[in-house]
Amino acid sequence: PTRRSSDLSATGLSSGAGYTFEAFATNSSGTTYSAATAFTTLAAPTVNSPTFTDVTSSSAALGGDIASNGGSTITKWGVVYALTSANSNPQIGGTGVTEVDASGTPSGPFTVPATGLSAATGYTFEAFAINSIGTTYTSAANFTTAAPGVITAWTFPTTAGAPDNSPAPTYG
């Protein structure tokens, strides 16, 4: 008997979708099918939940949550941000966009420092992740940096149990 193998390409498949296929051979005795084989095509990463914390007049901790690598190694991930007035949908290479790449393991929640920000200013940011299939961004989120020298608390020192009427401000 002659043995023959064939490689076929399937086109038009959706990314991240599951498929099943069977091979078959037909001769004068009939048709025989292989066992069904399932596979899932690769997809772009899934990144959720843009987060911001520790916002000061000049910095913030920005991040996201990588829920899936899409079946392909994530090669870069982090955050992009811009002044909201300049770009309300920041993406890599966009107008006025600053990119801050993360390090470590590209899975789960991550944060990166955004520094050198202007005080009392609105910013828009998105977390992102890149693999061989593409780049995925979270939805855009906004935050405003604190004004400089904002009093965050008042302390009232005491002398021998009597309050001092000269409060000392604490600046943030």
PDB file of C-alpha atoms in Angstrom:
ATOM      1  CA  PRO A   1       0.000   0.000   0.000  1.00  0.00           C
ATOM      2  CA  THR A   2       1.036   3.565  -0.628  1.00  0.00           C
ATOM      3  CA  ARG A   3       1.149   5.888   2.349  1.00  0.00           C
ATOM      4  CA  ARG A   4       0.552   9.547   1.784  1.00  0.00           C
ATOM      5  CA  SER A   5       0.332  12.512   4.116  1.00  0.00           C
ATOM      6  CA  SER A   6      -1.173  15.868   3.466  1.00  0.00           C
ATOM      7  CA  ASP A   7      -0.887  19.205   5.164  1.00  0.00           C
ATOM      8  CA  LEU A   8      -3.877  21.423   4.780  1.00  0.00           C
ATOM      9  CA  SER A   9      -4.395  24.967   5.948  1.00  0.00           C
ATOM     10  CA  ALA A  10      -7.622  26.271   7.346  1.00  0.00           C
ATOM     11  CA  THR A  11      -8.213  29.964   6.768  1.00  0.00           C
ATOM     12  CA  GLY A  12     -10.764  32.390   8.123  1.00  0.00           C
ATOM     13  CA  LEU A  13     -10.637  30.964  11.659  1.00  0.00           C
ATOM     14  CA  SER A  14     -11.573  33.240  14.534  1.00  0.00           C
ATOM     15  CA  SER A  15      -8.949  34.073  17.119  1.00  0.00           C
ATOM     16  CA  GLY A  16      -9.364  32.349  20.469  1.00  0.00           C
ATOM     17  CA  ALA A  17     -12.021  29.984  19.093  1.00  0.00           C
ATOM     18  CA  GLY A  18     -12.229  26.218  19.526  1.00  0.00           C
ATOM     19  CA  TYR A  19     -12.405  23.895  16.531  1.00  0.00           C
ATOM     20  CA  THR A  20     -12.572  20.135  15.948  1.00  0.00           C
ATOM     21  CA  PHE A  21     -11.404  18.275  12.859  1.00  0.00           C
ATOM     22  CA  GLU A  22     -11.100  14.741  11.508  1.00  0.00           C
ATOM     23  CA  ALA A  23      -8.883  13.390   8.783  1.00  0.00           C
ATOM     24  CA  PHE A  24     -10.268  10.827   6.362  1.00  0.00           C
ATOM     25  CA  ALA A  25      -9.173   8.537   3.577  1.00  0.00           C
ATOM     26  CA  THR A  26     -11.292   6.991   0.851  1.00  0.00           C
ATOM     27  CA  ASN A  27     -10.440   4.039  -1.354  1.00  0.00           C
ATOM     28  CA  SER A  28     -12.345   1.247  -3.096  1.00  0.00           C
ATOM     29  CA  SER A  29     -13.092  -0.362   0.280  1.00  0.00           C
ATOM     30  CA  GLY A  30     -14.731   2.745   1.683  1.00  0.00           C
ATOM     31  CA  THR A  31     -13.925   5.768   3.837  1.00  0.00           C
ATOM     32  CA  THR A  32     -12.127   5.738   7.167  1.00  0.00           C
ATOM     33  CA  TYR A  33     -12.009   8.665   9.615  1.00  0.00           C
ATOM     34  CA  SER A  34      -9.429   9.513  12.249  1.00  0.00           C
ATOM     35  CA  ALA A  35     -10.351  10.305  15.806  1.00  0.00           C
ATOM     36  CA  ALA A  36     -11.655  13.822  16.224  1.00  0.00           C
ATOM     37  CA  THR A  37      -8.963  16.301  17.315  1.00  0.00           C
ATOM     38  CA  ALA A  38      -9.769  19.593  19.014  1.00  0.00           C
ATOM     39  CA  PHE A  39      -7.679  22.767  19.097  1.00  0.00           C
ATOM     40  CA  THR A  40      -8.077  26.410  20.028  1.00  0.00           C
ATOM     41  CA  THR A  41      -6.583  29.187  17.951  1.00  0.00           C
ATOM     42  CA  LEU A  42      -4.329  31.735  19.619  1.00  0.00           C
ATOM     43  CA  ALA A  43      -5.756  35.089  20.724  1.00  0.00           C
ATOM     44  CA  ALA A  44      -4.553  38.458  21.893  1.00  0.00           C
ATOM     45  CA  PRO A  45      -4.125  38.748  25.689  1.00  0.00           C
ATOM     46  CA  THR A  46      -7.009  39.680  27.980  1.00  0.00           C
ATOM     47  CA  VAL A  47      -6.341  42.676  30.242  1.00  0.00           C
ATOM     48  CA  ASN A  48      -8.959  43.889  32.724  1.00  0.00           C
ATOM     49  CA  SER A  49      -9.545  46.437  35.441  1.00  0.00           C
ATOM     50  CA  PRO A  50      -7.467  49.574  35.047  1.00  0.00           C
ATOM     51  CA  THR A  51      -6.421  50.620  38.571  1.00  0.00           C
ATOM     52  CA  PHE A  52      -4.852  53.668  40.177  1.00  0.00           C
ATOM     53  CA  THR A  53      -3.706  54.223  43.753  1.00  0.00           C
ATOM     54  CA  ASP A  54      -1.363  56.423  45.763  1.00  0.00           C
ATOM     55  CA  VAL A  55      -2.073  59.536  43.686  1.00  0.00           C
ATOM     56  CA  THR A  56       0.002  62.534  44.798  1.00  0.00           C
ATOM     57  CA  SER A  57       0.722  65.883  43.186  1.00  0.00           C
ATOM     58  CA  SER A  58       3.468  64.337  41.018  1.00  0.00           C
ATOM     59  CA  SER A  59       2.985  60.565  40.877  1.00  0.00           C
ATOM     60  CA  ALA A  60       0.554  57.663  40.888  1.00  0.00           C
ATOM     61  CA  ALA A  61       0.632  53.868  40.904  1.00  0.00           C
ATOM     62  CA  LEU A  62      -1.196  52.666  37.764  1.00  0.00           C
ATOM     63  CA  GLY A  63      -1.999  49.126  36.717  1.00  0.00           C
ATOM     64  CA  GLY A  64      -4.269  46.431  35.395  1.00  0.00           C
ATOM     65  CA  ASP A  65      -4.957  42.729  35.599  1.00  0.00           C
ATOM     66  CA  ILE A  66      -3.762  40.240  32.963  1.00  0.00           C
ATOM     67  CA  ALA A  67      -6.464  37.581  32.899  1.00  0.00           C
ATOM     68  CA  SER A  68      -5.105  35.521  29.977  1.00  0.00           C
ATOM     69  CA  ASN A  69      -2.084  35.390  27.674  1.00  0.00           C
ATOM     70  CA  GLY A  70      -4.306  34.189  24.809  1.00  0.00           C
ATOM     71  CA  GLY A  71      -2.216  31.016  24.433  1.00  0.00           C
ATOM     72  CA  SER A  72       0.867  32.957  23.359  1.00  0.00           C
ATOM     73  CA  THR A  73       3.714  34.395  25.452  1.00  0.00           C
ATOM     74  CA  ILE A  74       3.200  38.011  26.519  1.00  0.00           C
ATOM     75  CA  THR A  75       6.233  39.963  25.352  1.00  0.00           C
ATOM     76  CA  LYS A  76       5.413  43.379  26.822  1.00  0.00           C
ATOM     77  CA  TRP A  77       2.846  44.781  29.272  1.00  0.00           C
ATOM     78  CA  GLY A  78       2.341  47.931  31.259  1.00  0.00           C
ATOM     79  CA  VAL A  79       0.452  51.209  31.183  1.00  0.00           C
ATOM     80  CA  VAL A  80       0.136  54.127  28.788  1.00  0.00           C
ATOM     81  CA  TYR A  81      -1.067  57.535  29.971  1.00  0.00           C
ATOM     82  CA  ALA A  82      -1.538  61.060  28.690  1.00  0.00           C
ATOM     83  CA  LEU A  83      -2.991  64.383  29.764  1.00  0.00           C
ATOM     84  CA  THR A  84      -6.732  63.956  29.347  1.00  0.00           C
ATOM     85  CA  SER A  85      -6.859  67.308  27.554  1.00  0.00           C
ATOM     86  CA  ALA A  86      -4.360  66.012  24.949  1.00  0.00           C
ATOM     87  CA  ASN A  87      -5.492  62.395  24.489  1.00  0.00           C
ATOM     88  CA  SER A  88      -8.485  60.755  26.163  1.00  0.00           C
ATOM     89  CA  ASN A  89      -7.736  57.358  24.580  1.00  0.00           C
ATOM     90  CA  PRO A  90      -3.985  56.812  25.059  1.00  0.00           C
ATOM     91  CA  GLN A  91      -2.412  53.986  23.078  1.00  0.00           C
ATOM     92  CA  ILE A  92       1.198  53.087  22.322  1.00  0.00           C
ATOM     93  CA  GLY A  93       2.719  55.691  20.008  1.00  0.00           C
ATOM     94  CA  GLY A  94      -0.252  58.066  20.363  1.00  0.00           C
ATOM     95  CA  THR A  95      -0.136  61.841  20.778  1.00  0.00           C
ATOM     96  CA  GLY A  96       1.298  62.880  24.143  1.00  0.00           C
ATOM     97  CA  VAL A  97       1.402  59.274  25.384  1.00  0.00           C
ATOM     98  CA  THR A  98       3.911  58.048  27.958  1.00  0.00           C
ATOM     99  CA  GLU A  99       4.493  54.290  28.159  1.00  0.00           C
ATOM    100  CA  VAL A 100       5.606  52.614  31.392  1.00  0.00           C
ATOM    101  CA  ASP A 101       6.477  48.940  30.946  1.00  0.00           C
ATOM    102  CA  ALA A 102       6.023  46.423  33.751  1.00  0.00           C
ATOM    103  CA  SER A 103       8.425  43.664  34.722  1.00  0.00           C
ATOM    104  CA  GLY A 104       8.109  40.333  36.488  1.00  0.00           C
ATOM    105  CA  THR A 105       5.554  37.701  35.548  1.00  0.00           C
ATOM    106  CA  PRO A 106       2.902  38.801  33.021  1.00  0.00           C
ATOM    107  CA  SER A 107      -0.049  37.266  34.834  1.00  0.00           C
ATOM    108  CA  GLY A 108      -2.583  38.680  37.266  1.00  0.00           C
ATOM    109  CA  PRO A 109      -2.599  42.174  38.784  1.00  0.00           C
ATOM    110  CA  PHE A 110       0.336  44.525  38.228  1.00  0.00           C
ATOM    111  CA  THR A 111       1.223  48.158  38.967  1.00  0.00           C
ATOM    112  CA  VAL A 112       3.818  50.537  37.581  1.00  0.00           C
ATOM    113  CA  PRO A 113       4.906  53.960  38.837  1.00  0.00           C
ATOM    114  CA  ALA A 114       3.909  57.033  36.855  1.00  0.00           C
ATOM    115  CA  THR A 115       6.234  59.839  37.962  1.00  0.00           C
ATOM    116  CA  GLY A 116       6.945  63.410  36.928  1.00  0.00           C
ATOM    117  CA  LEU A 117       3.239  64.221  36.672  1.00  0.00           C
ATOM    118  CA  SER A 118       1.942  67.799  36.856  1.00  0.00           C
ATOM    119  CA  ALA A 119       0.016  68.832  39.977  1.00  0.00           C
ATOM    120  CA  ALA A 120      -3.769  69.342  39.865  1.00  0.00           C
ATOM    121  CA  THR A 121      -3.952  67.830  36.374  1.00  0.00           C
ATOM    122  CA  GLY A 122      -6.245  65.261  34.783  1.00  0.00           C
ATOM    123  CA  TYR A 123      -4.742  62.142  33.224  1.00  0.00           C
ATOM    124  CA  THR A 124      -6.201  59.236  31.271  1.00  0.00           C
ATOM    125  CA  PHE A 125      -4.533  55.818  31.223  1.00  0.00           C
ATOM    126  CA  GLU A 126      -4.973  52.273  29.946  1.00  0.00           C
ATOM    127  CA  ALA A 127      -3.206  49.054  30.905  1.00  0.00           C
ATOM    128  CA  PHE A 128      -2.009  46.928  27.976  1.00  0.00           C
ATOM    129  CA  ALA A 129      -0.456  43.569  27.083  1.00  0.00           C
ATOM    130  CA  ILE A 130       1.152  42.366  23.836  1.00  0.00           C
ATOM    131  CA  ASN A 131       1.674  38.850  22.455  1.00  0.00           C
ATOM    132  CA  SER A 132       2.354  37.475  18.948  1.00  0.00           C
ATOM    133  CA  ILE A 133      -1.313  37.885  18.007  1.00  0.00           C
ATOM    134  CA  GLY A 134      -1.782  41.514  19.008  1.00  0.00           C
ATOM    135  CA  THR A 135      -2.098  44.253  21.605  1.00  0.00           C
ATOM    136  CA  THR A 136      -4.999  44.519  24.027  1.00  0.00           C
ATOM    137  CA  TYR A 137      -5.910  47.556  26.145  1.00  0.00           C
ATOM    138  CA  THR A 138      -8.223  47.978  29.113  1.00  0.00           C
ATOM    139  CA  SER A 139     -10.931  50.578  28.958  1.00  0.00           C
ATOM    140  CA  ALA A 140      -9.662  54.088  29.668  1.00  0.00           C
ATOM    141  CA  ALA A 141      -9.648  55.349  33.257  1.00  0.00           C
ATOM    142  CA  ASN A 142      -9.098  58.864  34.605  1.00  0.00           C
ATOM    143  CA  PHE A 143      -7.482  60.376  37.684  1.00  0.00           C
ATOM    144  CA  THR A 144      -6.453  63.862  38.777  1.00  0.00           C
ATOM    145  CA  THR A 145      -3.239  64.582  40.632  1.00  0.00           C
ATOM    146  CA  ALA A 146      -3.402  66.457  43.926  1.00  0.00           C
ATOM    147  CA  ALA A 147      -2.753  70.187  44.131  1.00  0.00           C
ATOM    148  CA  PRO A 148       0.654  71.080  45.594  1.00  0.00           C
ATOM    149  CA  GLY A 149       0.830  71.936  49.278  1.00  0.00           C
ATOM    150  CA  VAL A 150      -2.681  70.741  50.075  1.00  0.00           C
ATOM    151  CA  ILE A 151      -3.166  70.496  53.818  1.00  0.00           C
ATOM    152  CA  THR A 152      -4.094  66.910  54.589  1.00  0.00           C
ATOM    153  CA  ALA A 153      -4.359  67.161  58.403  1.00  0.00           C
ATOM    154  CA  TRP A 154      -4.045  69.597  61.280  1.00  0.00           C
ATOM    155  CA  THR A 155      -2.197  68.685  64.444  1.00  0.00           C
ATOM    156  CA  PHE A 156      -2.681  70.525  67.727  1.00  0.00           C
ATOM    157  CA  PRO A 157       0.368  70.140  69.964  1.00  0.00           C
ATOM    158  CA  THR A 158      -0.232  70.453  73.664  1.00  0.00           C
ATOM    159  CA  THR A 159       1.909  71.915  76.437  1.00  0.00           C
ATOM    160  CA  ALA A 160       1.470  70.412  79.877  1.00  0.00           C
ATOM    161  CA  GLY A 161      -2.021  69.260  78.990  1.00  0.00           C
ATOM    162  CA  ALA A 162      -3.242  72.622  77.700  1.00  0.00           C
ATOM    163  CA  PRO A 163      -3.937  73.016  73.984  1.00  0.00           C
ATOM    164  CA  ASP A 164      -1.656  75.298  72.025  1.00  0.00           C
ATOM    165  CA  ASN A 165      -3.791  77.623  69.899  1.00  0.00           C
ATOM    166  CA  SER A 166      -1.237  77.635  67.061  1.00  0.00           C
ATOM    167  CA  PRO A 167      -2.134  74.641  64.925  1.00  0.00           C
ATOM    168  CA  ALA A 168       0.654  73.125  62.843  1.00  0.00           C
ATOM    169  CA  PRO A 169      -0.456  72.034  59.356  1.00  0.00           C
ATOM    170  CA  THR A 170       0.708  68.804  57.801  1.00  0.00           C
ATOM    171  CA  TYR A 171       1.236  69.028  54.045  1.00  0.00           C
ATOM    172  CA  GLY A 172       0.572  66.162  51.604  1.00  0.00           C
TER     173      GLY A 172
END
